[in-house]
JSON list of C-alpha atoms and ligand atoms in Angstrom, two decimals:
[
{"chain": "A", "resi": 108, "resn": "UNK", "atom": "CA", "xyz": [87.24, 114.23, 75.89]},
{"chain": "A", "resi": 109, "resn": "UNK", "atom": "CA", "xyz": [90.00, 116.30, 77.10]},
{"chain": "A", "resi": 110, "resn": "UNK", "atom": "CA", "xyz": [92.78, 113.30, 76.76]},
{"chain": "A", "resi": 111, "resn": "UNK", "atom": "CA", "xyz": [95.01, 115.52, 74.43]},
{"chain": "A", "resi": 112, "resn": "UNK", "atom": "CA", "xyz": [95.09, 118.04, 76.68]},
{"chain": "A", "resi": 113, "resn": "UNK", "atom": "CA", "xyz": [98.85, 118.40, 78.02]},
{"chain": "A", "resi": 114, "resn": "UNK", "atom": "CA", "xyz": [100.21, 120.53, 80.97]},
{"chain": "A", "resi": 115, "resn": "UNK", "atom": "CA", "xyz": [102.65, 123.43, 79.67]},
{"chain": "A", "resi": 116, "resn": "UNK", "atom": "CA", "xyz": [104.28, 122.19, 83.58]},
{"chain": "A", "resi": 117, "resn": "UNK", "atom": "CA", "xyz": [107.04, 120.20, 83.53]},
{"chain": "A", "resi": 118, "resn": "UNK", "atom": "CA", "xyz": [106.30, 118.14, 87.06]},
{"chain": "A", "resi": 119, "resn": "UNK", "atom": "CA", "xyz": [106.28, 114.93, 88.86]},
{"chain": "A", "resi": 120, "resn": "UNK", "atom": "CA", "xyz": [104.36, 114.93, 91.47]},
{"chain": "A", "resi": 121, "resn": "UNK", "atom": "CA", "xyz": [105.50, 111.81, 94.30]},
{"chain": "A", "resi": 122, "resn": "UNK", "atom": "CA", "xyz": [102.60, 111.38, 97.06]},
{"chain": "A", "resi": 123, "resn": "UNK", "atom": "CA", "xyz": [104.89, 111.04, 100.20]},
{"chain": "A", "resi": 124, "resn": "UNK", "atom": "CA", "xyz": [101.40, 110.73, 102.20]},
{"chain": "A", "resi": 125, "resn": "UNK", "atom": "CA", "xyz": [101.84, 107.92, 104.67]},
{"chain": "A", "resi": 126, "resn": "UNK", "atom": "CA", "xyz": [101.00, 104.82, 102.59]},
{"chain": "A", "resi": 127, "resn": "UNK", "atom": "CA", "xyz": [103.78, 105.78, 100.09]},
{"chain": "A", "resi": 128, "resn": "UNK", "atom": "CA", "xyz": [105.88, 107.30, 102.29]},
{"chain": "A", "resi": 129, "resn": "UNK", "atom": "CA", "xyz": [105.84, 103.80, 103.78]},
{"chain": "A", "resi": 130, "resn": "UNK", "atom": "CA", "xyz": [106.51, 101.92, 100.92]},
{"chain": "A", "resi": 131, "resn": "UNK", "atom": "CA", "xyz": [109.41, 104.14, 100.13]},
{"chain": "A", "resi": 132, "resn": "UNK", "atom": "CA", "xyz": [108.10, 107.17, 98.13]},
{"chain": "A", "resi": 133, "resn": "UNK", "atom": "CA", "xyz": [110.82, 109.25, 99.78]},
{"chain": "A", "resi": 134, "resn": "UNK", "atom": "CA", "xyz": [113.57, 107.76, 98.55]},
{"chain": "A", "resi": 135, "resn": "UNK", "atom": "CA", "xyz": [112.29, 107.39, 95.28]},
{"chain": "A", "resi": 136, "resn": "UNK", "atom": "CA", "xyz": [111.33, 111.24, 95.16]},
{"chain": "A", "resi": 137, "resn": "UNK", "atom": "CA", "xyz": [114.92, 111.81, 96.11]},
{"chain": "A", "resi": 138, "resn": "UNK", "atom": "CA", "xyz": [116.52, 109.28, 93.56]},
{"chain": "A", "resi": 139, "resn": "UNK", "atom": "CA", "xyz": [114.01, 111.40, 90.95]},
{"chain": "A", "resi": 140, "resn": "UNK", "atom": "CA", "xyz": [115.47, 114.55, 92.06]},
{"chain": "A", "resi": 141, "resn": "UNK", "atom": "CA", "xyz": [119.19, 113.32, 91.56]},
{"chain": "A", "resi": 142, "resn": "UNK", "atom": "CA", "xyz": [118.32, 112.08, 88.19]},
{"chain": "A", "resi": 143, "resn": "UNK", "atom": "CA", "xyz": [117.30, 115.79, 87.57]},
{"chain": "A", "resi": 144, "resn": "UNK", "atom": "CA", "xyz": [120.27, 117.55, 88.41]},
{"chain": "A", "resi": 145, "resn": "UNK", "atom": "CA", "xyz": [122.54, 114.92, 87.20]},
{"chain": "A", "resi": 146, "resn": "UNK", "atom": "CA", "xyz": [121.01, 115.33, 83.57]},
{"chain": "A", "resi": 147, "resn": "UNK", "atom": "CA", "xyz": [120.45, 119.33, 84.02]},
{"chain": "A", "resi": 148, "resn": "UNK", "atom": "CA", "xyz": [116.94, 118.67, 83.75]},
{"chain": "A", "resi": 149, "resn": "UNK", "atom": "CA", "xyz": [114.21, 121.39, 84.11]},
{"chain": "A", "resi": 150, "resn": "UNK", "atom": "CA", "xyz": [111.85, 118.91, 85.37]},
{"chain": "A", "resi": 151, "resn": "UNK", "atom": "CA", "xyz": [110.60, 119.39, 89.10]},
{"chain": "A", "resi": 152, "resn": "UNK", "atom": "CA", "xyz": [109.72, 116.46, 91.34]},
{"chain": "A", "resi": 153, "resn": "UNK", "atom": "CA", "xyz": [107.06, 117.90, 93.86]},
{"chain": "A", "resi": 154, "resn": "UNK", "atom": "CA", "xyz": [105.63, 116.36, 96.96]},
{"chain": "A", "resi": 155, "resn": "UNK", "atom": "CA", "xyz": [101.95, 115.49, 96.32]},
{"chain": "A", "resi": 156, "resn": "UNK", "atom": "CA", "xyz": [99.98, 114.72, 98.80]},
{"chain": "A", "resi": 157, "resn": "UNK", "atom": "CA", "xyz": [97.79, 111.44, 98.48]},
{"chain": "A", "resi": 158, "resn": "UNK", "atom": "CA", "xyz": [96.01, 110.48, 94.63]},
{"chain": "A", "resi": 159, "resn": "UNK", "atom": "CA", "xyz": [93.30, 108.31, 96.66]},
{"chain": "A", "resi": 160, "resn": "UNK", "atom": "CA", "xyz": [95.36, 105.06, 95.35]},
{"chain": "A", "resi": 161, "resn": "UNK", "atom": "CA", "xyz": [97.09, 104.67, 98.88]},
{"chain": "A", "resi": 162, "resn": "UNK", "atom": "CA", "xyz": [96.78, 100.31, 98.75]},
{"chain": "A", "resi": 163, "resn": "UNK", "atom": "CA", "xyz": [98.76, 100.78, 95.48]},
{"chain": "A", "resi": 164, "resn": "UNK", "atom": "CA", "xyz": [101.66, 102.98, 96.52]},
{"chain": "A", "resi": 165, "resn": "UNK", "atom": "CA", "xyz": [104.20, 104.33, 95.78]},
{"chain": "A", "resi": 166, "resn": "UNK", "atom": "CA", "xyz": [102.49, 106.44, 93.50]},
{"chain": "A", "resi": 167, "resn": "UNK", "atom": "CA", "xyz": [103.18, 109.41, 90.98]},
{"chain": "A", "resi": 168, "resn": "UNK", "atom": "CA", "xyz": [102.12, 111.78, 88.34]},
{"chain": "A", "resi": 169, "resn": "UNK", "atom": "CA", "xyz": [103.75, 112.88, 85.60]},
{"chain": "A", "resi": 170, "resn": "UNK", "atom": "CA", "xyz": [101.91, 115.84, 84.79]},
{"chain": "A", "resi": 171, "resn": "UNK", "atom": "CA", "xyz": [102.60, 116.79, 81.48]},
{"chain": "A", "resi": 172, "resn": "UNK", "atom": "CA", "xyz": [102.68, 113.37, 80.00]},
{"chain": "A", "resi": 173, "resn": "UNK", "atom": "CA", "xyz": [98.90, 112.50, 81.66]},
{"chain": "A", "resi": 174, "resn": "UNK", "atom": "CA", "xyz": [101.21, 109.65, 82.96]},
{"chain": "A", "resi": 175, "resn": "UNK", "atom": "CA", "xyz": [100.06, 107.97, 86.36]},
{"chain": "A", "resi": 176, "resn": "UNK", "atom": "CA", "xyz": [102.29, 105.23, 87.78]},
{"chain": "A", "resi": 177, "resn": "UNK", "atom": "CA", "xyz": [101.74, 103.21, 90.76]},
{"chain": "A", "resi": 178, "resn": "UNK", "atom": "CA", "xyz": [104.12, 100.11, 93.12]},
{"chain": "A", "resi": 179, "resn": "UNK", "atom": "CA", "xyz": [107.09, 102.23, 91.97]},
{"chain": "A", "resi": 180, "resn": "UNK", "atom": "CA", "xyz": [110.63, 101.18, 93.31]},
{"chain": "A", "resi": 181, "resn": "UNK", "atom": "CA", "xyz": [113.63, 103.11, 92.91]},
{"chain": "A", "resi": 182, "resn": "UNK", "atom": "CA", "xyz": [114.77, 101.43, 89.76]},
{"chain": "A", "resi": 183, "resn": "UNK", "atom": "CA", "xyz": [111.80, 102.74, 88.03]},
{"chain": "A", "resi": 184, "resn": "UNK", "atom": "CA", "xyz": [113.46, 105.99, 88.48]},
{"chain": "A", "resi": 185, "resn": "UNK", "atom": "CA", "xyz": [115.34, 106.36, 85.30]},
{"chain": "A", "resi": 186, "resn": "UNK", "atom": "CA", "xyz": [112.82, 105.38, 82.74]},
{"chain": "A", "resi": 187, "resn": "UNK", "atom": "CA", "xyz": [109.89, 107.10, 84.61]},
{"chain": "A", "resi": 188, "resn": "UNK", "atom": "CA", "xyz": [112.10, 110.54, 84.35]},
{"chain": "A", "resi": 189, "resn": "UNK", "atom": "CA", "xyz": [113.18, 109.73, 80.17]},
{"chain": "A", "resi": 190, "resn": "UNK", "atom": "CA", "xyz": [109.71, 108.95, 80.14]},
{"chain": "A", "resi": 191, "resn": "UNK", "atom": "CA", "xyz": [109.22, 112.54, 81.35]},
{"chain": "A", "resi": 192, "resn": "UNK", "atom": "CA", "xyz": [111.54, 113.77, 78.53]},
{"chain": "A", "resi": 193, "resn": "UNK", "atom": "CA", "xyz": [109.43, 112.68, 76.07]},
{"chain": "A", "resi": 194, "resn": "UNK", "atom": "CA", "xyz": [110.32, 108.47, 76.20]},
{"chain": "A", "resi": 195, "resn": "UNK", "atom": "CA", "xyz": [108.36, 105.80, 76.25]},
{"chain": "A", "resi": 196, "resn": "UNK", "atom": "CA", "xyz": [105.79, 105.19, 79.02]},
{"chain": "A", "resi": 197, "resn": "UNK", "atom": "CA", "xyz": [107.24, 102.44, 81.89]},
{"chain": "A", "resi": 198, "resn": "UNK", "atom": "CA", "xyz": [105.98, 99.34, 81.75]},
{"chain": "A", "resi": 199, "resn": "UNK", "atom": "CA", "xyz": [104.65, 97.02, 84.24]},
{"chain": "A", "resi": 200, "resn": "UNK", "atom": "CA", "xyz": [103.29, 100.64, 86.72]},
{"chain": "A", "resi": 201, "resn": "UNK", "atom": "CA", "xyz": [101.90, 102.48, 84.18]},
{"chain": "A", "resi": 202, "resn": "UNK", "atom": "CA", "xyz": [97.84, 102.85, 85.85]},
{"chain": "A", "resi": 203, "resn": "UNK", "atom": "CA", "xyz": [97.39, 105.85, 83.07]},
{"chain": "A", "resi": 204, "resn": "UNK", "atom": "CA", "xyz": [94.61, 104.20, 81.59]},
{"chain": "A", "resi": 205, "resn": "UNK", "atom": "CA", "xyz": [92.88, 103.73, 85.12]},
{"chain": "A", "resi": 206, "resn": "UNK", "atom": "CA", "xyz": [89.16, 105.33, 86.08]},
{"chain": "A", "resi": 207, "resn": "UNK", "atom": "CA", "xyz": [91.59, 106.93, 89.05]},
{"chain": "A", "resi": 208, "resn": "UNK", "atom": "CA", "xyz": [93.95, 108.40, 87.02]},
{"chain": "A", "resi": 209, "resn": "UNK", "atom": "CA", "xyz": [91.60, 109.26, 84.20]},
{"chain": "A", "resi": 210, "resn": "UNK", "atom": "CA", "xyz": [89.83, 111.68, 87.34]},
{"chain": "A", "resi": 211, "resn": "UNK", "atom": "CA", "xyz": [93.09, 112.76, 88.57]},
{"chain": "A", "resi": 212, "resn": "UNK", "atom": "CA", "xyz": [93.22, 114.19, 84.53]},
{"chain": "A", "resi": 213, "resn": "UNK", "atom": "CA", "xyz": [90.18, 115.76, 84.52]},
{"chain": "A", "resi": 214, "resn": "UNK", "atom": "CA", "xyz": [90.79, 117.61, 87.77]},
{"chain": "A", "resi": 215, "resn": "UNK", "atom": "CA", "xyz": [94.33, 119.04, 85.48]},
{"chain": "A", "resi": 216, "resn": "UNK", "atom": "CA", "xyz": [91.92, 120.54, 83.07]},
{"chain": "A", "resi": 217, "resn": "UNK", "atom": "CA", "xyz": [89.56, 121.82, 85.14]},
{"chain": "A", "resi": 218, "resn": "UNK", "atom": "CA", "xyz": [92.38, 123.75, 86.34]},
{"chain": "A", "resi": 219, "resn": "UNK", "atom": "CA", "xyz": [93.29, 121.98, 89.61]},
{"chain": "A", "resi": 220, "resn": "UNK", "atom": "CA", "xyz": [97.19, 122.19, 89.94]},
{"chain": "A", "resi": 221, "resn": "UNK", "atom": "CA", "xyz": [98.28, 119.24, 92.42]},
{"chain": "A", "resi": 222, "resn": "UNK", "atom": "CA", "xyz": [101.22, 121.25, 93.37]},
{"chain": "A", "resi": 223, "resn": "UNK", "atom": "CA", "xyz": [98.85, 123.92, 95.22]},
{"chain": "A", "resi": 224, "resn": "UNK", "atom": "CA", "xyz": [99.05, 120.69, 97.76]},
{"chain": "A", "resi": 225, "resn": "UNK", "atom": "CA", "xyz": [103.04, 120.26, 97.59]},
{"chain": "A", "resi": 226, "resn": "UNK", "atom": "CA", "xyz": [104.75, 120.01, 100.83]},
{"chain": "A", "resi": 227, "resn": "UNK", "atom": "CA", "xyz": [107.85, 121.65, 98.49]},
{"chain": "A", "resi": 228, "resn": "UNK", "atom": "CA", "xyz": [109.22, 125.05, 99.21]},
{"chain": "B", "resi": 111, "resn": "FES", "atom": "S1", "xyz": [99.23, 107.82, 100.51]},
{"chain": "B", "resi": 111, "resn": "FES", "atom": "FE1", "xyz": [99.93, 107.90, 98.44]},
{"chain": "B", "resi": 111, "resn": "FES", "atom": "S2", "xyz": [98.10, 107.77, 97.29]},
{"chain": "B", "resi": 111, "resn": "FES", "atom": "FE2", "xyz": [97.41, 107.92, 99.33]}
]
C-alpha cells in the first residue's frame, strides 16, 4: 500500500544492539561514516537500536531507499552507501522484500522515525 512512499531523510540507520554489535556492526557503521565524508556526502549513518532481526545481524536501514539489509560485512560498505545515492540495491543482503522489513516500512509511514532511538548525538 504505502511501498512508494520514500523518506525526505537521508539516513542509515546501523543497529549496534548487542547481536550486531557482536558481529561487527561497529566497525561497519564507522567504515559507513568514512565513506561519507570521504565522498562529501550528506548522508547520516545513525545508531539504531535493534530491527527485531538480531540472529541475522549485522543489520541496517536505509531509510529513504525502503532498503533493509542484513549479514553485512565491511565490504558491503561501498555499494550499500552508492546504493544510498541512488545505485543499485546490494545483492546477496538485501532482506527488503522481507515480512520484517516490510513492518519496519510501515512503522516509517506511520510516522515512527528510528532515529528518535539513535544512540547518536
Ligand atoms: S541486535 Fe541488531 S537487530 Fe537486534
Amino acid at each position: 500500500m504505502f511501498d512508494d512512499v520514500r523518506s525526505e531523510d537521508r539516513i542509515i540507520h546501523v543497529c549496534v544492539n548487542v547481536d550486531c554489535a557482536m558481529r561487527g556492526s561497529e566497525a561497519i557503521r564507522d567504515r559507513l561514516r568514512d565513506i561519507v565524508d570521504e565522498t562529501g556526502s550528506d548522508i547520516e549513518v545513525n545508531d539504531y537500536v535493534c530491527f527485531a532481526a538480531c540472529e541475522q545481524g549485522p543489520n541496517l536501514l536505509i531509510e529513504h531507499c525502503r532498503a533493509f539489509y542484513s549479514e553485512v560485512e565491511p565490504q558491503h560498505a561501498e555499494s550499500i552507501v552508492a546504493h544510498a545515492e541512488g545505485g543499485d540495491a546490494v545483492e546477496g543482503i538485501d532482506r527488503s522484500s522481507s515480512f520484517l522489513a516490510r513492518k519496519i516500512f510501515n512503522m516509517l509511514d506511520a510516522g515512527f522515525k528510528p532515529g528518535d532511538l539513535s544512540l547518536s548525538d
